[in-house]
Coordinates of N, CA and C and ligand atoms in Angstrom, one line a residue:
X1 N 0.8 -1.2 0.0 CA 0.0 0.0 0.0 C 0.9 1.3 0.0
X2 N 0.6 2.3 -0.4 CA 1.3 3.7 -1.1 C 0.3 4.9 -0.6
X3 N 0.4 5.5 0.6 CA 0.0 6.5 1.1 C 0.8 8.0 0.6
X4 N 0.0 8.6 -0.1 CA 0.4 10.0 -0.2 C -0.5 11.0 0.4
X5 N 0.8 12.1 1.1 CA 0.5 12.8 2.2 C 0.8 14.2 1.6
X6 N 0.3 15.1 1.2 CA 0.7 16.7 0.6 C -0.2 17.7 1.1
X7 N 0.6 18.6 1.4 CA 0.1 20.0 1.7 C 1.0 21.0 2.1
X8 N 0.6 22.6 2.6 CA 1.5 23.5 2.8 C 2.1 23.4 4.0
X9 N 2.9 24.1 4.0 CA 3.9 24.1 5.3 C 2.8 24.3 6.6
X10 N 3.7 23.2 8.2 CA 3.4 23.7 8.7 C 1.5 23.0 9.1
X11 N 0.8 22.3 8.3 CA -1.0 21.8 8.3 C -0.5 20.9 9.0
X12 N 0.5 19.9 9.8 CA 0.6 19.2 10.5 C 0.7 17.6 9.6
X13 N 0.9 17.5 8.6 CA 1.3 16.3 7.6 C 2.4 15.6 8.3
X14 N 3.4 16.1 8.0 CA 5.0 15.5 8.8 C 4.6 14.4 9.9
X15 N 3.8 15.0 11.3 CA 3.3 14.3 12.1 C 2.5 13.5 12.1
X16 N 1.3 13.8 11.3 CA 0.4 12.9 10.9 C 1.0 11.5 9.9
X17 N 1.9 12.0 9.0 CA 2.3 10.8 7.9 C 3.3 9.5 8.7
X18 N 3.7 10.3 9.6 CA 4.7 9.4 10.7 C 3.4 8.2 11.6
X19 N 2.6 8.9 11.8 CA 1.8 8.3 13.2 C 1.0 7.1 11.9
X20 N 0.8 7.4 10.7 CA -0.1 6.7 10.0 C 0.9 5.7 9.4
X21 N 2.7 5.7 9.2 CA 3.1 4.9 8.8 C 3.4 3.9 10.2
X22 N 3.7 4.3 11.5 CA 3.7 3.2 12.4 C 2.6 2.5 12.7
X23 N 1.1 2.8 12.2 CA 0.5 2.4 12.8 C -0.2 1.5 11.7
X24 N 0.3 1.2 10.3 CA 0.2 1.0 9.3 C 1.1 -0.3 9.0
X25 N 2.2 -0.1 9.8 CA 3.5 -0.8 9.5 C 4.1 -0.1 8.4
X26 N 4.1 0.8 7.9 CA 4.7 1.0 6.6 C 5.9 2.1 6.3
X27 N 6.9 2.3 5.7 CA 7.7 2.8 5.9 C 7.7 4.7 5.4
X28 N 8.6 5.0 6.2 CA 8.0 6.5 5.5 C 9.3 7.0 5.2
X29 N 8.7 8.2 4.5 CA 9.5 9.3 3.7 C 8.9 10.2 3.7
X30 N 10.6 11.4 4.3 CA 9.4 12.7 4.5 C 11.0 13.4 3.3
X31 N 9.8 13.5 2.1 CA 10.8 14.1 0.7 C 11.0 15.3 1.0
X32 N 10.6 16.3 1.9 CA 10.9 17.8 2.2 C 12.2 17.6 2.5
X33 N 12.6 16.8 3.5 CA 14.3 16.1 3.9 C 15.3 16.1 2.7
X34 N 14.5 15.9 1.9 CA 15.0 15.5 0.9 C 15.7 16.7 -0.1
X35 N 15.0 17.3 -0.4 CA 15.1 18.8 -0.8 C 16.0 19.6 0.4
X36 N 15.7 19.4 1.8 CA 17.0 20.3 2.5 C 17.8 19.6 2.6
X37 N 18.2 18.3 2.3 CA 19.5 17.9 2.3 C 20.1 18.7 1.2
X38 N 19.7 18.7 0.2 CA 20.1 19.3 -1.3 C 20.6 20.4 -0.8
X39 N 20.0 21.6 -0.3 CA 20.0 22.8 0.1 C 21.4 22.8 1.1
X40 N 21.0 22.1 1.8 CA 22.5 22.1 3.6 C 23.6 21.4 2.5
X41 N 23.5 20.5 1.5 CA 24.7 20.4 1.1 C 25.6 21.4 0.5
X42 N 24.6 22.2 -0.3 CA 25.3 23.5 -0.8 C 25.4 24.3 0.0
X43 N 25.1 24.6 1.0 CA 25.1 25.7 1.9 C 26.5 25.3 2.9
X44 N 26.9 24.0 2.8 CA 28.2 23.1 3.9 C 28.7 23.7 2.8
X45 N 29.1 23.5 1.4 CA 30.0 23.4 0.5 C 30.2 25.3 0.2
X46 N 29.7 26.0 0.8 CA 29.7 27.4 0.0 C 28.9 27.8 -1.3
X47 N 28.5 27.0 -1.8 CA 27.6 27.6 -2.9 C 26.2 28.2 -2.6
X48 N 25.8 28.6 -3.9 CA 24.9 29.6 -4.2 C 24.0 28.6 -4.7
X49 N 22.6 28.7 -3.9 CA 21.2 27.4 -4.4 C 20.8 27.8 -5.6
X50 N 20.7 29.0 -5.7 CA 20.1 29.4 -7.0 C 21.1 29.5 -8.4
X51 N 21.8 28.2 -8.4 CA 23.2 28.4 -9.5 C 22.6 26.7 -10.0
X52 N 21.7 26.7 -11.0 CA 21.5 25.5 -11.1 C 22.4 24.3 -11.7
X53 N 23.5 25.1 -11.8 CA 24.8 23.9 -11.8 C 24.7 23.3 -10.6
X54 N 24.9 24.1 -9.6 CA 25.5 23.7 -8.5 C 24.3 22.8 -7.7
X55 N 23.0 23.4 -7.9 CA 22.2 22.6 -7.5 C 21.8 21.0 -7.4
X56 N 21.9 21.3 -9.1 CA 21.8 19.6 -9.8 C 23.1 18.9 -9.5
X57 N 24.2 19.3 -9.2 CA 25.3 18.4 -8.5 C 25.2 18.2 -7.2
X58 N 24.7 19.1 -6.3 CA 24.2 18.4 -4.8 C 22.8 17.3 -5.0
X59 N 22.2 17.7 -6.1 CA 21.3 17.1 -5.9 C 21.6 15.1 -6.1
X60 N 22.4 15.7 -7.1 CA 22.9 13.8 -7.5 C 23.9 13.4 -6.5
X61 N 23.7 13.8 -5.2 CA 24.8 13.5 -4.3 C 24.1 13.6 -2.9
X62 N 22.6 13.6 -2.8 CA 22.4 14.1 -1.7 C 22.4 12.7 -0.7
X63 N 22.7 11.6 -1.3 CA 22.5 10.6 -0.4 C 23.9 10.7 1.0
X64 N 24.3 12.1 0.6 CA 26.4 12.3 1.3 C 25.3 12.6 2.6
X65 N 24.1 13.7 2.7 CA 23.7 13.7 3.5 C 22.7 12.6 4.7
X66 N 22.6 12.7 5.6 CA 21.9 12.0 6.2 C 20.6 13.0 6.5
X67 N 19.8 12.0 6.5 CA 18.7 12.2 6.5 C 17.6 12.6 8.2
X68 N 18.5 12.4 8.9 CA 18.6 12.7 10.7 C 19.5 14.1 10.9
X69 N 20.3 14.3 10.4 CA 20.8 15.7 10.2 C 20.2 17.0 10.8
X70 N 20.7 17.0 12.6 CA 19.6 18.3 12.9 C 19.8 19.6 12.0
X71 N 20.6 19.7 11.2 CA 20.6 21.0 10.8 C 20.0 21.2 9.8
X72 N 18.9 20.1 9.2 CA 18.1 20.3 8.2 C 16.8 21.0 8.5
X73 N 16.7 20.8 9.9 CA 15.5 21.7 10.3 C 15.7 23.1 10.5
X74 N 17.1 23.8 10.5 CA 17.6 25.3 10.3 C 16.9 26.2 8.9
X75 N 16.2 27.4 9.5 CA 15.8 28.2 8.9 C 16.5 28.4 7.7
X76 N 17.5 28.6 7.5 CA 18.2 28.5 6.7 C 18.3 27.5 5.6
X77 N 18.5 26.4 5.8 CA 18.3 25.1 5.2 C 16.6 25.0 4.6
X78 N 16.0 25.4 5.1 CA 14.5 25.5 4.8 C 14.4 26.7 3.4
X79 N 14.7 27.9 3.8 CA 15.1 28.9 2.4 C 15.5 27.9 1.7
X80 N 17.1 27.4 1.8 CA 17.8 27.0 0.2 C 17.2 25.8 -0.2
X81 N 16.4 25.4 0.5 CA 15.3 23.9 0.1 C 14.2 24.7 -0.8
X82 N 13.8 25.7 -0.5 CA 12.6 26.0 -1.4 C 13.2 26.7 -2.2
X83 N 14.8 27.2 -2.5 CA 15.2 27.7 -4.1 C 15.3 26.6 -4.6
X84 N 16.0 25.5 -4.1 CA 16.1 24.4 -5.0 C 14.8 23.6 -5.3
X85 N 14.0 23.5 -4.6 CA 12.9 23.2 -5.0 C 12.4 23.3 -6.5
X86 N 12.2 25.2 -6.4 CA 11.8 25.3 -8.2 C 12.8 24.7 -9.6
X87 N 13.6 24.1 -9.0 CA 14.5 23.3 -10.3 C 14.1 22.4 -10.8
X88 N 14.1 22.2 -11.9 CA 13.2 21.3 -12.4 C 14.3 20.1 -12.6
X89 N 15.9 20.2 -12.5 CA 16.6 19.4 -13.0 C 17.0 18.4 -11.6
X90 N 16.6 19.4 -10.2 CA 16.8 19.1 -9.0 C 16.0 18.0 -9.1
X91 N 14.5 18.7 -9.4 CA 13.5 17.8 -9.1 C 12.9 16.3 -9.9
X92 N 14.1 16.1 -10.7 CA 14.1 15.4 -11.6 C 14.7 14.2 -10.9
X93 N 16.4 15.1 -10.4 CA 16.8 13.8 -9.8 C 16.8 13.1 -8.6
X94 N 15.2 13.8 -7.7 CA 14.8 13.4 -6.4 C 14.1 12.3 -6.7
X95 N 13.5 12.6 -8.1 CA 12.3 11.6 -8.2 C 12.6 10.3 -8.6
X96 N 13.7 10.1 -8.8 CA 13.9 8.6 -8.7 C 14.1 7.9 -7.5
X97 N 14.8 8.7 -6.8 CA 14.7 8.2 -5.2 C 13.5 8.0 -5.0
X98 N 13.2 9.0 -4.8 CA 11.6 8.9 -3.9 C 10.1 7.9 -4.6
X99 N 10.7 7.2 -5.9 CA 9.7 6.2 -6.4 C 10.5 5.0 -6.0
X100 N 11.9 4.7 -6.6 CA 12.5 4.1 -5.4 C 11.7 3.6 -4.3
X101 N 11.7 4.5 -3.1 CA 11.3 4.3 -1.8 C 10.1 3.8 -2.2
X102 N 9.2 4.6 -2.6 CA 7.5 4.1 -2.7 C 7.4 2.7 -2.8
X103 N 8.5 1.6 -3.7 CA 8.0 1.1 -4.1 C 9.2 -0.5 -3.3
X104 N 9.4 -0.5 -1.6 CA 9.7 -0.9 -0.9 C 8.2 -1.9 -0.5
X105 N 8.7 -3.5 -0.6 CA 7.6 -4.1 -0.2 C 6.9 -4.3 1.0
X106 N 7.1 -3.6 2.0 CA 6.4 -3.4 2.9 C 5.1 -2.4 3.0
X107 N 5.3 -1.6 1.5 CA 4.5 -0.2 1.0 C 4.8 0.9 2.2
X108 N 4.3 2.3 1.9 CA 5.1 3.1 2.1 C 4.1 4.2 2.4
X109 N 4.6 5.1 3.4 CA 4.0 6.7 3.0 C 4.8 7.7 2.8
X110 N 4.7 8.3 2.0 CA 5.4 9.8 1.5 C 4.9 11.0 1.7
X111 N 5.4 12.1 2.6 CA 5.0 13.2 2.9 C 5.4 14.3 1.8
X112 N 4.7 14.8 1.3 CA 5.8 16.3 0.6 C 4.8 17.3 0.0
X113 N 4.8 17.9 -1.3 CA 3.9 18.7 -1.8 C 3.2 18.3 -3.3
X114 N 4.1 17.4 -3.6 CA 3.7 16.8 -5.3 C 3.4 14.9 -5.4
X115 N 3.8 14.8 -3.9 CA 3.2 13.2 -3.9 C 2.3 12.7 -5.0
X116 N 1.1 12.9 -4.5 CA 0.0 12.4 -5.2 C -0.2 12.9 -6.7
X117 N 0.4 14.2 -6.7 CA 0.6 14.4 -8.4 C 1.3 14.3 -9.4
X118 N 2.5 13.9 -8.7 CA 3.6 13.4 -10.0 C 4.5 12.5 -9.4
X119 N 5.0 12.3 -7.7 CA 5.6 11.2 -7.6 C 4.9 9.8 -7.6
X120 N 3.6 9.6 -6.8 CA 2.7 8.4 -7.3 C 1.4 8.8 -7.2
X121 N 1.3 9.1 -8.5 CA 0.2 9.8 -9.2 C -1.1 8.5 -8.7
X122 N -0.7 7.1 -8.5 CA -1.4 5.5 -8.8 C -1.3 5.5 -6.6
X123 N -1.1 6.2 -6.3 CA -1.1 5.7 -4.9 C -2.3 4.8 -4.5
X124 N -2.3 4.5 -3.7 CA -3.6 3.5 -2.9 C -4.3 4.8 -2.3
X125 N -3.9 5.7 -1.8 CA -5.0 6.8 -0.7 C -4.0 7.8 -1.0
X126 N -4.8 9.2 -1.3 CA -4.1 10.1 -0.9 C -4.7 11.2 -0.1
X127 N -4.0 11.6 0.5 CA -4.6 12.7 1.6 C -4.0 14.0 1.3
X128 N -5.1 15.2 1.5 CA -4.5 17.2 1.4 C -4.4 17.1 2.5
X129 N -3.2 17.5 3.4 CA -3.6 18.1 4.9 C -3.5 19.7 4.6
X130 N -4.4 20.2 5.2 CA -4.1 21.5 5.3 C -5.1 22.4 6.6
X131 N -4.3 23.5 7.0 CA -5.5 24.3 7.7 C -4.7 25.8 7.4
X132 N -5.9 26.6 7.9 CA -5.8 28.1 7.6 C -4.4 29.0 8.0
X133 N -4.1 30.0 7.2 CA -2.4 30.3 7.2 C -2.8 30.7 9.0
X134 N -3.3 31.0 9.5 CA -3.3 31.4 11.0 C -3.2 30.6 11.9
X135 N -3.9 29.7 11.7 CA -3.5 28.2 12.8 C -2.3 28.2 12.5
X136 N -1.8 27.7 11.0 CA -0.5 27.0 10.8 C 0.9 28.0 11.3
X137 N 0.7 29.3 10.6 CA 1.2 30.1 11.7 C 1.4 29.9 13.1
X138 N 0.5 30.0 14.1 CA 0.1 29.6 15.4 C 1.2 28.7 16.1
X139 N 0.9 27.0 15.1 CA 1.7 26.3 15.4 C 3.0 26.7 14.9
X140 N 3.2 27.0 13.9 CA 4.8 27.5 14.2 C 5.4 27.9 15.2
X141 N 4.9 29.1 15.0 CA 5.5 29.7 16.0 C 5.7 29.6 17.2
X142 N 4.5 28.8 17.8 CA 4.8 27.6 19.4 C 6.0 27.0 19.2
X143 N 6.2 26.6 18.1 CA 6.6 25.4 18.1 C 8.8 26.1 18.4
X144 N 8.7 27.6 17.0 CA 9.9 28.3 17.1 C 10.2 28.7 18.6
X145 N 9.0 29.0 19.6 CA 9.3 29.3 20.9 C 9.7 28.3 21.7
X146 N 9.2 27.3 21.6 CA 9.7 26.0 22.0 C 11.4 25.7 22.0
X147 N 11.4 26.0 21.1 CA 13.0 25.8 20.6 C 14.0 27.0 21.3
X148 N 13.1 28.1 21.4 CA 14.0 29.1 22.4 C 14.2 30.0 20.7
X149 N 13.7 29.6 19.4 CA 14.7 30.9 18.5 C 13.4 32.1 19.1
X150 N 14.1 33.5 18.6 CA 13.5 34.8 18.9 C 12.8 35.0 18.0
X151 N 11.6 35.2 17.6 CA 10.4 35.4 16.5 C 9.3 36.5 16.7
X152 N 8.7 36.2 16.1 CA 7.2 37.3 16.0 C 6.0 36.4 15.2
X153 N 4.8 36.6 16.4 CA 3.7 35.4 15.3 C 3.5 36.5 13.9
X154 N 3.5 37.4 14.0 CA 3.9 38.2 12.6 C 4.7 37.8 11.6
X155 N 5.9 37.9 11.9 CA 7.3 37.0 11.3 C 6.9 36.3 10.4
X156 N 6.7 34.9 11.4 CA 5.9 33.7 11.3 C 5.4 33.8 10.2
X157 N 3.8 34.4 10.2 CA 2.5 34.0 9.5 C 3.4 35.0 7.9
X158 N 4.2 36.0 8.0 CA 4.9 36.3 7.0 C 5.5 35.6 5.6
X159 N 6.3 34.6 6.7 CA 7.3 33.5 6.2 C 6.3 32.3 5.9
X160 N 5.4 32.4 6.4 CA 4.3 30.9 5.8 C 3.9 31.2 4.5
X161 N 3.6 32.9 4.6 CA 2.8 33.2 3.1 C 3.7 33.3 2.2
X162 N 4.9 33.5 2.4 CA 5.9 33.7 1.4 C 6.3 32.3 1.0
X163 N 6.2 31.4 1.6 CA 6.4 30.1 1.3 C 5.3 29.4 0.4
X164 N 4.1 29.8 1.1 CA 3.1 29.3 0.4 C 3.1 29.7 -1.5
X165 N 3.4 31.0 -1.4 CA 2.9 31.3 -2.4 C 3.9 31.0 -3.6
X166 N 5.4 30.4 -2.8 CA 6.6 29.9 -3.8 C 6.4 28.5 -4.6
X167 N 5.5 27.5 -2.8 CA 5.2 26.3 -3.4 C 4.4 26.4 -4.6
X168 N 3.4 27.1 -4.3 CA 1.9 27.1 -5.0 C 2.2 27.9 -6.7
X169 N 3.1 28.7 -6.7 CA 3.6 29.1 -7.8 C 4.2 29.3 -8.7
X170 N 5.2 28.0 -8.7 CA 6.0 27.6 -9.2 C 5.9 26.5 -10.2
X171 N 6.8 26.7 -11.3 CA 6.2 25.7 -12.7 C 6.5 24.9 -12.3
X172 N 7.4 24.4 -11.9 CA 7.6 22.6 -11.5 C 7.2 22.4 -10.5
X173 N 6.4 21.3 -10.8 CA 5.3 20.5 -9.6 C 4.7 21.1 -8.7
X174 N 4.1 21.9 -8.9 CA 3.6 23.5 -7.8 C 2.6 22.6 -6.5
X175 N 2.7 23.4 -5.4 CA 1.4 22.3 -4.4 C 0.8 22.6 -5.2
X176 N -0.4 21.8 -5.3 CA -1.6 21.7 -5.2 C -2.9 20.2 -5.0
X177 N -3.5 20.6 -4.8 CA -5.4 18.7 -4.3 C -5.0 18.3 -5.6
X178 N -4.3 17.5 -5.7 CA -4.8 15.8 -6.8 C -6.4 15.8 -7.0
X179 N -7.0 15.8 -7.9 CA -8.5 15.5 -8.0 C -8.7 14.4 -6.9
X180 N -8.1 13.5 -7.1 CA -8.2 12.6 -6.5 C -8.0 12.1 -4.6
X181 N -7.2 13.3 -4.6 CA -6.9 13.4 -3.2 C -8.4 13.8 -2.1
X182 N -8.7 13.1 -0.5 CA -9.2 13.3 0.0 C -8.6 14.8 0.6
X183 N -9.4 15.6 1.5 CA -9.1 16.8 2.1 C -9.2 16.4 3.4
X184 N -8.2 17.1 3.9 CA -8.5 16.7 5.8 C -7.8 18.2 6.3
X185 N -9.1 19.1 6.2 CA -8.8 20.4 7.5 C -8.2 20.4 8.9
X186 N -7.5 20.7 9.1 CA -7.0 20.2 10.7 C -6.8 21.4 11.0
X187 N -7.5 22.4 10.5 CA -7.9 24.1 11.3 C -8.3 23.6 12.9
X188 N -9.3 22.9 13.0 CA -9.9 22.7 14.3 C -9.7 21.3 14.7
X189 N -8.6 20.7 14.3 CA -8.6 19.0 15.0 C -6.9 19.6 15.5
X190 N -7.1 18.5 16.9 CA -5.4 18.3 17.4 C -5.2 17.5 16.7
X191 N -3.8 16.5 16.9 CA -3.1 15.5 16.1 C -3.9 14.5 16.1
X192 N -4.3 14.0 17.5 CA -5.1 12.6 17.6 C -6.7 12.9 16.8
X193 N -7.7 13.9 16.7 CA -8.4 14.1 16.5 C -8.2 14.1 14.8
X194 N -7.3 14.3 14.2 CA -6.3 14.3 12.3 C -6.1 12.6 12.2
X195 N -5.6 12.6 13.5 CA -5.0 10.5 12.7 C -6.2 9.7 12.8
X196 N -7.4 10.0 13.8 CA -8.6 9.7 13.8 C -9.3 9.5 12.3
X197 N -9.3 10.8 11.5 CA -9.8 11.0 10.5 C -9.1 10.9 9.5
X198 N -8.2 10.4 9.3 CA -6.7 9.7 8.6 C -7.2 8.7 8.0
X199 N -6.8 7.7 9.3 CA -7.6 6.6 9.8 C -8.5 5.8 9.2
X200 N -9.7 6.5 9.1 CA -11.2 6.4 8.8 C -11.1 6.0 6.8
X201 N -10.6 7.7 6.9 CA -10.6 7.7 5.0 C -9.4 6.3 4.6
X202 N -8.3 6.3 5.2 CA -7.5 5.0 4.9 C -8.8 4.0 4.6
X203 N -8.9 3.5 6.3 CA -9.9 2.2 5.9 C -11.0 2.1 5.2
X204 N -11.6 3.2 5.0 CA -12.6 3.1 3.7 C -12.2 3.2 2.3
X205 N -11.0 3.5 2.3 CA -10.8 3.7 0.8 C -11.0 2.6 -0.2
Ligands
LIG1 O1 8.2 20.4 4.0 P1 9.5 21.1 4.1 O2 9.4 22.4 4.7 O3 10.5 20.2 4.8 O4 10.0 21.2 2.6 C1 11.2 21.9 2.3 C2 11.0 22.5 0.9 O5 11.0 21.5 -0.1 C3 9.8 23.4 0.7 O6 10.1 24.6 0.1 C4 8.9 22.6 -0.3 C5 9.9 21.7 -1.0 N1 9.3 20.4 -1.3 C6 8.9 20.1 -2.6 O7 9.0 21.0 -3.4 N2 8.4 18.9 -2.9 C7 8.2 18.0 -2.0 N3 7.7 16.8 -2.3 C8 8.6 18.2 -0.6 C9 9.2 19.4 -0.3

């Protein structure tokens, strides 16, 4: 079985695609890793993300990185993941990995933004997580205070929309709902009240 998981930054997917693959048995992949390893490799090495030489050679290398790597969660690393992102030559050579992975016999779920629409377009279930830029905001920025960085829920809901609108508008593989994808709002659900409703659409599907 082939669960795909897509939506904007931040709608709580990440956690949700984790709780659905242990509880599934199934293996996961969270392809956004994927993209900031690309990014933190060029950023270790001195280059410039936006030099798509340079890009598409971390990209065919990003396996140097590991994939546990705290520093892929650095703000920073997050920018040079969404310039490399819009590369089409990047995004060319993730997608063999990441069908690769899909296609591990234990089946699989994959978190990211183009899952369901061009990495497995044929999945068994796919799910939109999403909720409104102000919750997701919200949770960020708990989440940045948590950590102790210095922010503003301003900042925050700033840098969501600027992100949103790079994923969402961009020629290669832009977010967006697969026809086919179910929708799951988690504006008003916690995590367990999201895997609840996860859940549900899995087993019916
Ligand atoms: O979900 P994230 O913040 O870890 O993703 C990092 C960047 O990678 C983000 O700008 C979106 C991009 N990305 C993508 O374009 N396609 C995916 N399947 C996953 C992530």
């Amino acid at each position: 079985m082939i669960i795909a998981v897509d939506g904007p930054v931040a709608a709580g997917k990440g956690t949700l695609a984790r709780r659905i693959a242990a509880h599934y048995g199934l293996a996961y992949l969270d392809t956004g890793a994927l993209y900031r390893a690309v990014g933190l490799k060029i950023l270790r090495e001195g280059g410039n993300p936006s030099d798509p030489a340079v890009a598409l050679a971390a990209a065919q290398r990003v396996e140097e990185i590991a994939l546990t790597d705290p520093a892929l969660r650095d703000e920073a690393t997050g920018e040079a993941a969404s310039i490399v992102a819009a590369n089409t030559d990047v995004r060319a050579a993730l997608l063999r990995y990441q069908r690769t992975f899909a296609k591990r016999p234990e089946g699989a779920v994959l978190d990211g933004r183009d899952i369901g629409t061009v990495v497995c377009p044929d999945a068994d279930v796919k799910l939109y997580v999403t909720a409104s830029a102000e919750v997701r905001a919200e949770r960020r920025f708990a989440e940045l205070k948590g950590k102790g960085v210095e922010t503003t829920y301003a900042a925050v809901l700033a840098d969501l929309l600027a992100r949103d609108a790079r994923d969402m508008g961009r020629g290669a593989a832009p977010l967006k709902k697969a026809p086919d994808a179910h929708l799951l709002d988690t504006s008003k659900l916690d995590i367990e009240a999201a895997f609840k409703a996860a859940c549900h659409i899995i087993d019916t599907a």
